[in-house]
mmCIF file of C-alpha atoms and ligand atoms in Angstrom:
data_model
loop_
_atom_site.group_PDB
_atom_site.id
_atom_site.type_symbol
_atom_site.label_atom_id
_atom_site.label_comp_id
_atom_site.label_asym_id
_atom_site.label_seq_id
_atom_site.Cartn_x
_atom_site.Cartn_y
_atom_site.Cartn_z
ATOM 1 C CA PRO A 299 16.777 -0.585 -12.037
ATOM 2 C CA PHE A 300 14.466 0.453 -14.833
ATOM 3 C CA PHE A 301 11.524 1.710 -12.797
ATOM 4 C CA LYS A 302 10.865 5.416 -13.151
ATOM 5 C CA GLU A 303 7.983 7.737 -12.332
ATOM 6 C CA PHE A 304 7.025 10.736 -14.442
ATOM 7 C CA VAL A 305 6.570 13.581 -11.991
ATOM 8 C CA PRO A 306 4.012 16.306 -12.696
ATOM 9 C CA LYS A 307 4.899 19.984 -12.151
ATOM 10 C CA GLU A 308 2.897 20.016 -8.941
ATOM 11 C CA PHE A 309 0.705 17.550 -7.096
ATOM 12 C CA PRO A 310 -2.850 18.591 -8.014
ATOM 13 C CA GLU A 311 -5.208 20.014 -5.412
ATOM 14 C CA GLU A 312 -8.403 18.070 -4.978
ATOM 15 C CA SER A 313 -10.516 21.174 -5.606
ATOM 16 C CA LYS A 314 -8.955 21.589 -9.058
ATOM 17 C CA LEU A 315 -9.798 18.054 -10.176
ATOM 18 C CA LEU A 316 -13.048 16.506 -11.357
ATOM 19 C CA ALA A 317 -11.552 13.064 -10.691
ATOM 20 C CA LYS A 318 -8.699 12.618 -8.194
ATOM 21 C CA LEU A 319 -7.343 9.235 -9.143
ATOM 22 C CA ASN A 320 -3.657 9.673 -8.361
ATOM 23 C CA ALA A 321 -3.090 8.446 -4.801
ATOM 24 C CA ASN A 322 -5.061 5.218 -4.380
ATOM 25 C CA GLU A 323 -7.443 6.852 -1.933
ATOM 26 C CA ASN A 324 -10.827 5.372 -1.049
ATOM 27 C CA PRO A 325 -13.466 7.813 -2.389
ATOM 28 C CA TYR A 326 -16.106 6.584 0.076
ATOM 29 C CA GLY A 327 -14.263 7.000 3.345
ATOM 30 C CA PRO A 328 -14.015 7.555 6.194
ATOM 31 C CA SER A 329 -16.823 5.327 7.442
ATOM 32 C CA PRO A 330 -19.791 7.305 8.845
ATOM 33 C CA LYS A 331 -19.084 5.653 12.211
ATOM 34 C CA ALA A 332 -15.505 6.932 12.135
ATOM 35 C CA VAL A 333 -16.719 10.447 11.316
ATOM 36 C CA GLU A 334 -19.165 10.301 14.224
ATOM 37 C CA ALA A 335 -16.350 9.179 16.539
ATOM 38 C CA LEU A 336 -14.136 12.036 15.311
ATOM 39 C CA ARG A 337 -16.863 14.567 16.129
ATOM 40 C CA GLU A 338 -17.362 13.106 19.564
ATOM 41 C CA VAL A 339 -13.693 13.219 20.556
ATOM 42 C CA ALA A 340 -12.638 16.461 18.814
ATOM 43 C CA THR A 341 -12.512 18.287 22.161
ATOM 44 C CA LYS A 342 -10.037 15.718 23.525
ATOM 45 C CA GLY A 343 -7.387 17.149 21.227
ATOM 46 C CA ASN A 344 -5.644 18.697 24.232
ATOM 47 C CA ARG A 345 -4.728 15.249 25.634
ATOM 48 C CA TYR A 346 -2.066 12.690 24.849
ATOM 49 C CA ALA A 347 -3.602 9.327 24.111
ATOM 50 C CA TRP A 348 -1.547 6.702 25.950
ATOM 51 C CA LYS A 349 -4.270 4.499 27.332
ATOM 52 C CA GLU A 350 -6.478 5.001 24.305
ATOM 53 C CA LEU A 351 -3.674 3.882 22.014
ATOM 54 C CA PHE A 352 -3.249 0.677 24.038
ATOM 55 C CA GLY A 353 -6.985 0.117 23.601
ATOM 56 C CA LEU A 354 -6.564 0.259 19.829
ATOM 57 C CA ILE A 355 -3.510 -2.011 19.938
ATOM 58 C CA ASP A 356 -5.455 -4.590 21.968
ATOM 59 C CA LYS A 357 -8.328 -4.523 19.481
ATOM 60 C CA ILE A 358 -5.966 -4.919 16.522
ATOM 61 C CA ALA A 359 -4.130 -7.772 18.286
ATOM 62 C CA VAL A 360 -7.432 -9.659 18.682
ATOM 63 C CA GLU A 361 -8.303 -9.122 15.008
ATOM 64 C CA GLU A 362 -4.834 -10.289 13.896
ATOM 65 C CA GLY A 363 -4.708 -13.203 16.369
ATOM 66 C CA VAL A 364 -1.391 -12.093 17.877
ATOM 67 C CA SER A 365 -0.195 -10.606 21.159
ATOM 68 C CA PRO A 366 -0.353 -6.804 21.619
ATOM 69 C CA LYS A 367 3.441 -7.056 21.996
ATOM 70 C CA ASN A 368 3.638 -7.964 18.307
ATOM 71 C CA ILE A 369 2.113 -4.631 17.228
ATOM 72 C CA MET A 370 3.773 -1.280 16.545
ATOM 73 C CA MET A 371 1.550 1.635 15.553
ATOM 74 C CA GLY A 372 2.374 4.562 13.310
ATOM 75 C CA PRO A 373 0.735 7.554 11.611
ATOM 76 C CA GLY A 374 0.138 5.545 8.450
ATOM 77 C CA SER A 375 2.179 2.554 7.389
ATOM 78 C CA SER A 376 4.607 4.922 5.599
ATOM 79 C CA ASP A 377 5.961 5.883 8.989
ATOM 80 C CA LEU A 378 6.701 2.233 9.794
ATOM 81 C CA LEU A 379 8.137 1.414 6.369
ATOM 82 C CA GLU A 380 10.472 4.364 6.838
ATOM 83 C CA LYS A 381 11.400 3.587 10.442
ATOM 84 C CA THR A 382 12.125 -0.035 9.551
ATOM 85 C CA GLY A 383 14.168 1.108 6.543
ATOM 86 C CA MET A 384 16.143 3.549 8.652
ATOM 87 C CA VAL A 385 16.853 1.373 11.695
ATOM 88 C CA LEU A 386 17.694 -1.874 9.914
ATOM 89 C CA PHE A 387 20.179 -0.242 7.539
ATOM 90 C CA LEU A 388 22.128 1.967 9.948
ATOM 91 C CA ASP A 389 25.129 -0.276 9.345
ATOM 92 C CA GLY A 390 24.643 -0.449 5.577
ATOM 93 C CA GLY A 391 23.823 -3.691 3.805
ATOM 94 C CA ASN A 392 21.317 -4.268 1.055
ATOM 95 C CA VAL A 393 17.573 -4.653 0.620
ATOM 96 C CA VAL A 394 16.074 -7.074 -1.895
ATOM 97 C CA SER A 395 12.713 -6.253 -3.481
ATOM 98 C CA ALA A 396 10.783 -6.536 -6.716
ATOM 99 C CA ASP A 397 11.102 -3.939 -9.446
ATOM 100 C CA PRO A 398 8.758 -2.217 -9.929
ATOM 101 C CA SER A 399 7.384 -2.058 -6.406
ATOM 102 C CA TYR A 400 6.390 0.453 -3.716
ATOM 103 C CA MET A 401 9.627 2.326 -3.081
ATOM 104 C CA SER A 402 9.123 3.988 0.307
ATOM 105 C CA LEU A 403 11.208 1.530 2.380
ATOM 106 C CA MET A 404 13.913 1.145 -0.267
ATOM 107 C CA GLN A 405 14.283 4.904 -0.634
ATOM 108 C CA VAL A 406 14.904 5.365 3.090
ATOM 109 C CA ALA A 407 17.210 2.326 3.226
ATOM 110 C CA GLN A 408 19.276 3.757 0.378
ATOM 111 C CA ALA A 409 19.390 7.226 1.954
ATOM 112 C CA THR A 410 20.526 5.586 5.209
ATOM 113 C CA GLY A 411 23.406 3.847 3.460
ATOM 114 C CA ALA A 412 22.094 0.586 2.036
ATOM 115 C CA SER A 413 22.011 -0.530 -1.570
ATOM 116 C CA TRP A 414 18.933 -1.799 -3.380
ATOM 117 C CA LYS A 415 18.927 -5.154 -5.151
ATOM 118 C CA PRO A 416 15.954 -5.007 -7.522
ATOM 119 C CA VAL A 417 14.548 -8.240 -8.931
ATOM 120 C CA PRO A 418 12.216 -7.847 -11.946
ATOM 121 C CA LEU A 419 8.669 -9.162 -11.578
ATOM 122 C CA LYS A 420 7.878 -12.270 -13.623
ATOM 123 C CA GLU A 421 6.012 -12.132 -16.916
ATOM 124 C CA ASP A 422 2.727 -12.824 -15.100
ATOM 125 C CA TRP A 423 3.514 -9.822 -12.832
ATOM 126 C CA SER A 424 3.981 -11.942 -9.715
ATOM 127 C CA HIS A 425 7.122 -11.773 -7.559
ATOM 128 C CA ASP A 426 10.018 -13.856 -8.847
ATOM 129 C CA LEU A 427 10.456 -15.564 -5.486
ATOM 130 C CA LYS A 428 13.160 -17.918 -6.709
ATOM 131 C CA ALA A 429 15.277 -15.054 -8.058
ATOM 132 C CA MET A 430 14.625 -13.021 -4.903
ATOM 133 C CA GLU A 431 15.812 -15.876 -2.701
ATOM 134 C CA GLU A 432 18.928 -16.193 -4.838
ATOM 135 C CA ALA A 433 19.523 -12.440 -4.551
ATOM 136 C CA VAL A 434 19.806 -12.678 -0.734
ATOM 137 C CA ASP A 435 23.503 -12.553 0.191
ATOM 138 C CA SER A 436 25.600 -12.047 3.313
ATOM 139 C CA GLU A 437 24.992 -8.258 3.139
ATOM 140 C CA THR A 438 21.193 -8.527 2.884
ATOM 141 C CA LYS A 439 19.381 -7.090 5.924
ATOM 142 C CA LEU A 440 15.792 -7.315 4.694
ATOM 143 C CA VAL A 441 13.581 -8.553 1.860
ATOM 144 C CA TYR A 442 10.617 -6.309 0.993
ATOM 145 C CA ILE A 443 7.515 -7.795 -0.646
ATOM 146 C CA CYS A 444 4.422 -5.786 -1.524
ATOM 147 C CA ASN A 445 1.459 -8.124 -2.016
ATOM 148 C CA PRO A 446 -0.661 -7.236 -3.897
ATOM 149 C CA ASN A 447 2.009 -5.079 -5.490
ATOM 150 C CA ASN A 448 1.966 -1.332 -6.140
ATOM 151 C CA PRO A 449 2.211 0.045 -8.884
ATOM 152 C CA THR A 450 1.261 -3.092 -10.842
ATOM 153 C CA GLY A 451 -1.813 -4.203 -8.833
ATOM 154 C CA SER A 452 -0.698 -7.789 -9.362
ATOM 155 C CA ILE A 453 -0.679 -10.642 -6.870
ATOM 156 C CA THR A 454 1.752 -13.376 -5.830
ATOM 157 C CA ASP A 455 0.358 -16.777 -4.864
ATOM 158 C CA SER A 456 -0.108 -16.798 -1.093
ATOM 159 C CA LYS A 457 0.984 -20.431 -0.607
ATOM 160 C CA GLU A 458 4.219 -19.862 -2.504
ATOM 161 C CA LEU A 459 4.759 -16.644 -0.600
ATOM 162 C CA LEU A 460 4.139 -18.387 2.721
ATOM 163 C CA ASP A 461 6.811 -20.974 1.861
ATOM 164 C CA PHE A 462 9.195 -18.247 0.755
ATOM 165 C CA CYS A 463 8.678 -16.205 3.931
ATOM 166 C CA SER A 464 9.085 -19.287 6.146
ATOM 167 C CA ARG A 465 12.360 -20.253 4.527
ATOM 168 C CA VAL A 466 13.971 -16.890 3.811
ATOM 169 C CA SER A 467 13.107 -15.438 7.245
ATOM 170 C CA GLU A 468 15.505 -18.011 8.712
ATOM 171 C CA LYS A 469 18.254 -15.913 7.108
ATOM 172 C CA VAL A 470 16.907 -12.337 7.013
ATOM 173 C CA PRO A 471 13.661 -10.652 8.068
ATOM 174 C CA VAL A 472 10.982 -10.496 5.357
ATOM 175 C CA PHE A 473 8.791 -7.376 5.258
ATOM 176 C CA VAL A 474 5.386 -7.983 3.653
ATOM 177 C CA ASP A 475 3.411 -4.842 2.850
ATOM 178 C CA GLU A 476 -0.267 -5.831 2.775
ATOM 179 C CA ALA A 477 -1.702 -2.337 2.190
ATOM 180 C CA TYR A 478 -4.151 -3.586 -0.480
ATOM 181 C CA LEU A 479 -4.815 -7.117 0.784
ATOM 182 C CA ALA A 480 -8.205 -6.190 2.262
ATOM 183 C CA PHE A 481 -9.551 -5.527 -1.250
ATOM 184 C CA LEU A 482 -9.416 -9.286 -1.897
ATOM 185 C CA GLU A 483 -12.554 -11.280 -1.084
ATOM 186 C CA ASP A 484 -10.443 -13.617 1.060
ATOM 187 C CA GLY A 485 -7.764 -11.145 2.128
ATOM 188 C CA ALA A 486 -7.432 -12.436 5.694
ATOM 189 C CA LYS A 487 -6.695 -15.952 4.364
ATOM 190 C CA GLN A 488 -3.937 -14.675 2.113
ATOM 191 C CA SER A 489 -2.165 -12.722 4.856
ATOM 192 C CA MET A 490 1.295 -13.716 6.084
ATOM 193 C CA VAL A 491 0.374 -12.792 9.654
ATOM 194 C CA SER A 492 -0.021 -16.455 10.748
ATOM 195 C CA LEU A 493 3.786 -16.744 10.537
ATOM 196 C CA ILE A 494 4.129 -14.494 13.568
ATOM 197 C CA ASN A 495 2.781 -17.167 15.927
ATOM 198 C CA GLU A 496 5.167 -19.659 14.324
ATOM 199 C CA GLY A 497 8.016 -17.440 15.503
ATOM 200 C CA LYS A 498 9.089 -16.438 11.995
ATOM 201 C CA ASP A 499 10.964 -13.172 11.519
ATOM 202 C CA VAL A 500 8.420 -11.496 9.253
ATOM 203 C CA ILE A 501 7.090 -7.954 9.468
ATOM 204 C CA ILE A 502 3.576 -7.379 8.116
ATOM 205 C CA ALA A 503 2.437 -3.841 7.387
ATOM 206 C CA ARG A 504 -1.199 -2.761 7.313
ATOM 207 C CA THR A 505 -2.893 0.577 6.896
ATOM 208 C CA PHE A 506 -6.214 2.296 7.590
ATOM 209 C CA SER A 507 -5.639 4.446 4.476
ATOM 210 C CA LYS A 508 -7.106 2.099 1.884
ATOM 211 C CA ILE A 509 -10.108 -0.154 2.700
ATOM 212 C CA HIS A 510 -10.967 2.054 5.718
ATOM 213 C CA GLY A 511 -10.713 5.249 3.645
ATOM 214 C CA MET A 512 -8.675 7.065 6.290
ATOM 215 C CA ALA A 513 -5.603 8.204 4.314
ATOM 216 C CA GLY A 514 -5.831 11.725 5.755
ATOM 217 C CA LEU A 515 -6.276 10.499 9.321
ATOM 218 C CA ARG A 516 -2.953 8.592 9.353
ATOM 219 C CA VAL A 517 -3.154 5.254 11.127
ATOM 220 C CA GLY A 518 -1.153 2.144 10.279
ATOM 221 C CA TYR A 519 0.696 -0.646 12.021
ATOM 222 C CA ILE A 520 3.176 -3.455 11.651
ATOM 223 C CA VAL A 521 2.920 -6.934 13.133
ATOM 224 C CA ALA A 522 6.318 -8.456 13.943
ATOM 225 C CA GLN A 523 8.314 -10.447 16.484
ATOM 226 C CA GLU A 524 8.799 -8.617 19.782
ATOM 227 C CA SER A 525 12.584 -8.712 19.340
ATOM 228 C CA THR A 526 12.309 -7.049 15.915
ATOM 229 C CA LEU A 527 10.027 -4.335 17.299
ATOM 230 C CA GLU A 528 12.408 -3.775 20.213
ATOM 231 C CA LYS A 529 15.206 -3.105 17.728
ATOM 232 C CA ILE A 530 13.090 -0.564 15.826
ATOM 233 C CA GLN A 531 11.638 1.024 18.961
ATOM 234 C CA LYS A 532 15.010 1.464 20.594
ATOM 235 C CA ILE A 533 15.612 4.269 18.106
ATOM 236 C CA THR A 534 12.143 5.441 17.086
ATOM 237 C CA ARG A 535 8.741 5.519 18.741
ATOM 238 C CA GLY A 536 5.587 3.924 17.393
ATOM 239 C CA GLY A 537 2.296 5.416 18.489
ATOM 240 C CA MET A 538 3.600 8.877 19.410
ATOM 241 C CA GLY A 539 2.695 10.160 15.945
ATOM 242 C CA ILE A 540 -0.980 9.208 16.024
ATOM 243 C CA SER A 541 -3.546 11.796 17.040
ATOM 244 C CA TYR A 542 -6.094 11.168 19.797
ATOM 245 C CA THR A 543 -8.931 11.649 17.322
ATOM 246 C CA SER A 544 -7.550 9.252 14.713
ATOM 247 C CA ILE A 545 -7.327 6.489 17.319
ATOM 248 C CA PHE A 546 -11.085 6.737 17.904
ATOM 249 C CA ALA A 547 -11.793 6.908 14.191
ATOM 250 C CA ALA A 548 -9.809 3.681 13.723
ATOM 251 C CA LEU A 549 -11.624 1.945 16.602
ATOM 252 C CA ALA A 550 -15.012 2.886 15.133
ATOM 253 C CA SER A 551 -14.010 1.955 11.609
ATOM 254 C CA MET A 552 -12.888 -1.519 12.673
ATOM 255 C CA ASP A 553 -16.437 -2.156 13.901
ATOM 256 C CA ASP A 554 -17.982 -0.969 10.646
ATOM 257 C CA LYS A 555 -17.633 -4.158 8.581
ATOM 258 C CA ASP A 556 -20.484 -2.996 6.311
ATOM 259 C CA PHE A 557 -18.394 -0.028 5.248
ATOM 260 C CA GLN A 558 -15.385 -2.221 4.462
ATOM 261 C CA ASP A 559 -17.554 -4.676 2.490
ATOM 262 C CA SER A 560 -19.176 -1.870 0.565
ATOM 263 C CA SER A 561 -15.768 -0.286 -0.256
ATOM 264 C CA ARG A 562 -14.575 -3.655 -1.548
ATOM 265 C CA GLU A 563 -17.695 -4.180 -3.685
ATOM 266 C CA LYS A 564 -17.726 -0.674 -5.168
ATOM 267 C CA ASN A 565 -13.994 -0.908 -5.867
ATOM 268 C CA ALA A 566 -14.529 -4.177 -7.754
ATOM 269 C CA ALA A 567 -17.391 -2.643 -9.757
ATOM 270 C CA ALA A 568 -15.200 0.353 -10.714
ATOM 271 C CA ARG A 569 -12.445 -2.033 -11.802
ATOM 272 C CA GLU A 570 -14.866 -3.966 -14.044
ATOM 273 C CA TYR A 571 -16.044 -0.719 -15.615
ATOM 274 C CA VAL A 572 -12.470 0.420 -16.328
ATOM 275 C CA TYR A 573 -11.505 -3.006 -17.748
ATOM 276 C CA LYS A 574 -14.434 -2.794 -20.171
ATOM 277 C CA SER A 575 -13.640 0.809 -21.106
ATOM 278 C CA LEU A 576 -9.979 0.011 -21.755
ATOM 279 C CA SER A 577 -10.860 -3.034 -23.831
ATOM 280 C CA LYS A 578 -13.287 -0.961 -25.909
ATOM 281 C CA LEU A 579 -10.493 1.551 -26.546
ATOM 282 C CA GLY A 580 -8.194 -1.302 -27.544
ATOM 283 C CA TYR A 581 -5.937 -1.052 -24.499
ATOM 284 C CA ASP A 582 -4.328 -3.823 -22.524
ATOM 285 C CA TYR A 583 -4.168 -3.717 -18.729
ATOM 286 C CA VAL A 584 -2.645 -5.668 -15.892
ATOM 287 C CA PRO A 585 -5.486 -7.493 -14.052
ATOM 288 C CA SER A 586 -5.731 -5.764 -10.683
ATOM 289 C CA HIS A 587 -6.162 -7.137 -7.169
ATOM 290 C CA THR A 588 -6.090 -3.665 -5.648
ATOM 291 C CA SER A 589 -7.817 -0.278 -5.793
ATOM 292 C CA PHE A 590 -5.942 0.830 -8.920
ATOM 293 C CA ILE A 591 -5.242 -0.382 -12.444
ATOM 294 C CA ILE A 592 -2.098 0.046 -14.515
ATOM 295 C CA PHE A 593 -2.069 -0.055 -18.312
ATOM 296 C CA PRO A 594 0.454 0.789 -21.029
ATOM 297 C CA ILE A 595 0.137 4.077 -22.924
ATOM 298 C CA GLU A 596 1.846 4.979 -26.147
ATOM 299 C CA MET A 597 2.689 8.533 -25.164
ATOM 300 C CA ASP A 598 5.381 10.352 -23.205
ATOM 301 C CA GLY A 599 4.384 10.025 -19.542
ATOM 302 C CA LYS A 600 4.767 13.688 -18.678
ATOM 303 C CA LEU A 601 2.797 14.842 -21.724
ATOM 304 C CA PHE A 602 0.087 12.326 -20.803
ATOM 305 C CA LEU A 603 -0.128 13.653 -17.230
ATOM 306 C CA ASP A 604 -0.355 17.240 -18.495
ATOM 307 C CA LYS A 605 -3.097 16.370 -20.981
ATOM 308 C CA MET A 606 -5.122 14.457 -18.388
ATOM 309 C CA ARG A 607 -4.607 17.310 -15.953
ATOM 310 C CA ALA A 608 -5.958 19.782 -18.526
ATOM 311 C CA LYS A 609 -9.122 17.664 -18.392
ATOM 312 C CA GLN A 610 -9.038 17.925 -14.594
ATOM 313 C CA VAL A 611 -8.191 14.262 -14.110
ATOM 314 C CA GLY A 612 -5.306 13.314 -11.808
ATOM 315 C CA VAL A 613 -3.536 9.997 -12.470
ATOM 316 C CA ARG A 614 0.084 8.735 -12.234
ATOM 317 C CA ALA A 615 2.523 7.714 -14.960
ATOM 318 C CA PHE A 616 5.486 5.326 -14.847
ATOM 319 C CA GLU A 617 8.087 3.843 -17.138
ATOM 320 C CA PHE A 618 9.247 0.229 -16.806
ATOM 321 C CA MET A 619 9.846 -2.833 -18.947
ATOM 322 C CA GLY A 620 10.396 -0.558 -21.924
ATOM 323 C CA LYS A 621 6.889 0.935 -21.806
ATOM 324 C CA ASN A 622 5.070 3.948 -20.405
ATOM 325 C CA TRP A 623 2.168 3.250 -18.086
ATOM 326 C CA CYS A 624 -0.806 5.050 -16.568
ATOM 327 C CA ARG A 625 -1.858 4.099 -13.054
ATOM 328 C CA VAL A 626 -5.427 5.060 -12.280
ATOM 329 C CA SER A 627 -6.965 4.733 -8.813
ATOM 330 C CA MET A 628 -10.541 3.508 -8.480
ATOM 331 C CA GLY A 629 -12.773 6.455 -7.622
ATOM 332 C CA THR A 630 -16.570 6.644 -7.672
ATOM 333 C CA MET A 631 -18.340 5.390 -10.804
ATOM 334 C CA ASP A 632 -18.912 9.033 -11.833
ATOM 335 C CA GLU A 633 -15.174 9.694 -11.549
ATOM 336 C CA MET A 634 -14.381 6.611 -13.619
ATOM 337 C CA LYS A 635 -16.710 7.870 -16.344
ATOM 338 C CA ILE A 636 -14.934 11.245 -16.333
ATOM 339 C CA PHE A 637 -11.608 9.405 -16.503
ATOM 340 C CA THR A 638 -12.724 7.260 -19.449
ATOM 341 C CA ALA A 639 -14.003 10.281 -21.383
ATOM 342 C CA ALA A 640 -10.731 12.162 -20.775
ATOM 343 C CA LEU A 641 -8.655 9.151 -21.737
ATOM 344 C CA THR A 642 -10.609 8.662 -24.970
ATOM 345 C CA ASP A 643 -9.809 12.268 -25.983
ATOM 346 C CA VAL A 644 -6.193 12.286 -24.816
ATOM 347 C CA LEU A 645 -5.186 9.014 -26.448
ATOM 348 C CA ALA A 646 -7.211 9.630 -29.636
HETATM 349 N N1 LIG B 188 2.317 0.654 1.161
HETATM 350 C C1 LIG B 188 1.798 0.690 -0.060
HETATM 351 C C2 LIG B 188 1.966 -0.475 -0.957
HETATM 352 C C3 LIG B 188 1.108 1.820 -0.514
HETATM 353 O O1 LIG B 188 0.624 1.860 -1.749
HETATM 354 C C4 LIG B 188 0.960 2.924 0.362
HETATM 355 C C5 LIG B 188 0.264 4.152 -0.062
HETATM 356 O O2 LIG B 188 -0.148 4.344 -1.157
HETATM 357 C C6 LIG B 188 1.535 2.831 1.631
HETATM 358 C C7 LIG B 188 2.198 1.680 1.999
HETATM 359 C C8 LIG B 188 1.512 3.956 2.608
HETATM 360 O O3 LIG B 188 0.256 4.290 3.018
HETATM 361 P P1 LIG B 188 -0.019 4.964 4.421
HETATM 362 O O4 LIG B 188 1.208 5.652 4.882
HETATM 363 O O5 LIG B 188 -1.108 5.921 4.147
HETATM 364 O O6 LIG B 188 -0.421 3.852 5.316
#
């Protein structure tokens, strides 16, 4: 594995930054309707939310076109990536994924006792599905795919992925993390969720943290076969971690399509601005299908983070494929201007 992250001394506080572009948060969220719902239900914080949670599950099931029995909720999709990673690897085995990719599930799987079989992304930054299929062996318990991928922002063709999931899930479950899919114009069409009704052993993860702008409110879910969820829920519980208030915020946010559309549009406009700025500065970038952009920097990653931090700009830095990279999240247009000005100085 050649994927490494440069870690700053401390994770910066929002109040100390002029542009917080380090965690792929949605700068516009939560939706005003979600905020209104939060205010209305704040006093219900003394209650558990059993029935209310089932209400949210039913609504999500309708949107996804599956049965409520195919849904497991969690406080953010992290919780479900981790629970899946923990439960499926209790008896060891290995997990196959791209490198670089979003490491949450693989980290827990490895800590639980599994090994990680990384498969480098292709030159066009898509998943090397052929090599991933070949990497599956008798010890493999799960394949993890992040599409679009973090930290590269790149996409894998949905038809090829659908074929891959159909075939490979006959041998092992395939986990598809669709955290950023809703930033695509036709995200719903590119989802793997249709495989659930075909009985395929796929697990699709979705989150309210990104397009809904609710990262701090912690709501996410997975869609999977009932038998797979039974296995995970025998050891861990789904919705117990979600707060009463967040459930109502999620319900309200689902109804606010205008907010989701506007997040998608503003995100795309910020991306265009950053592409132009990087090109002007003579920098390459990986075309993004997400709410962040990654581009190579010719500087030590840690030094780069420190210098950007001195300009009160928070970003992330990685090393892979023999290069150092900056990953910048799409903030407001004002934040992107601050970022560009800082970058111009730091890389001068
Ligand atoms: N999956 C991917 C690909 C992510 O980038 C993130 C967060 O950045 C998550 C999952 C976890 O998000 P959350 O736990 O907020 O749903």
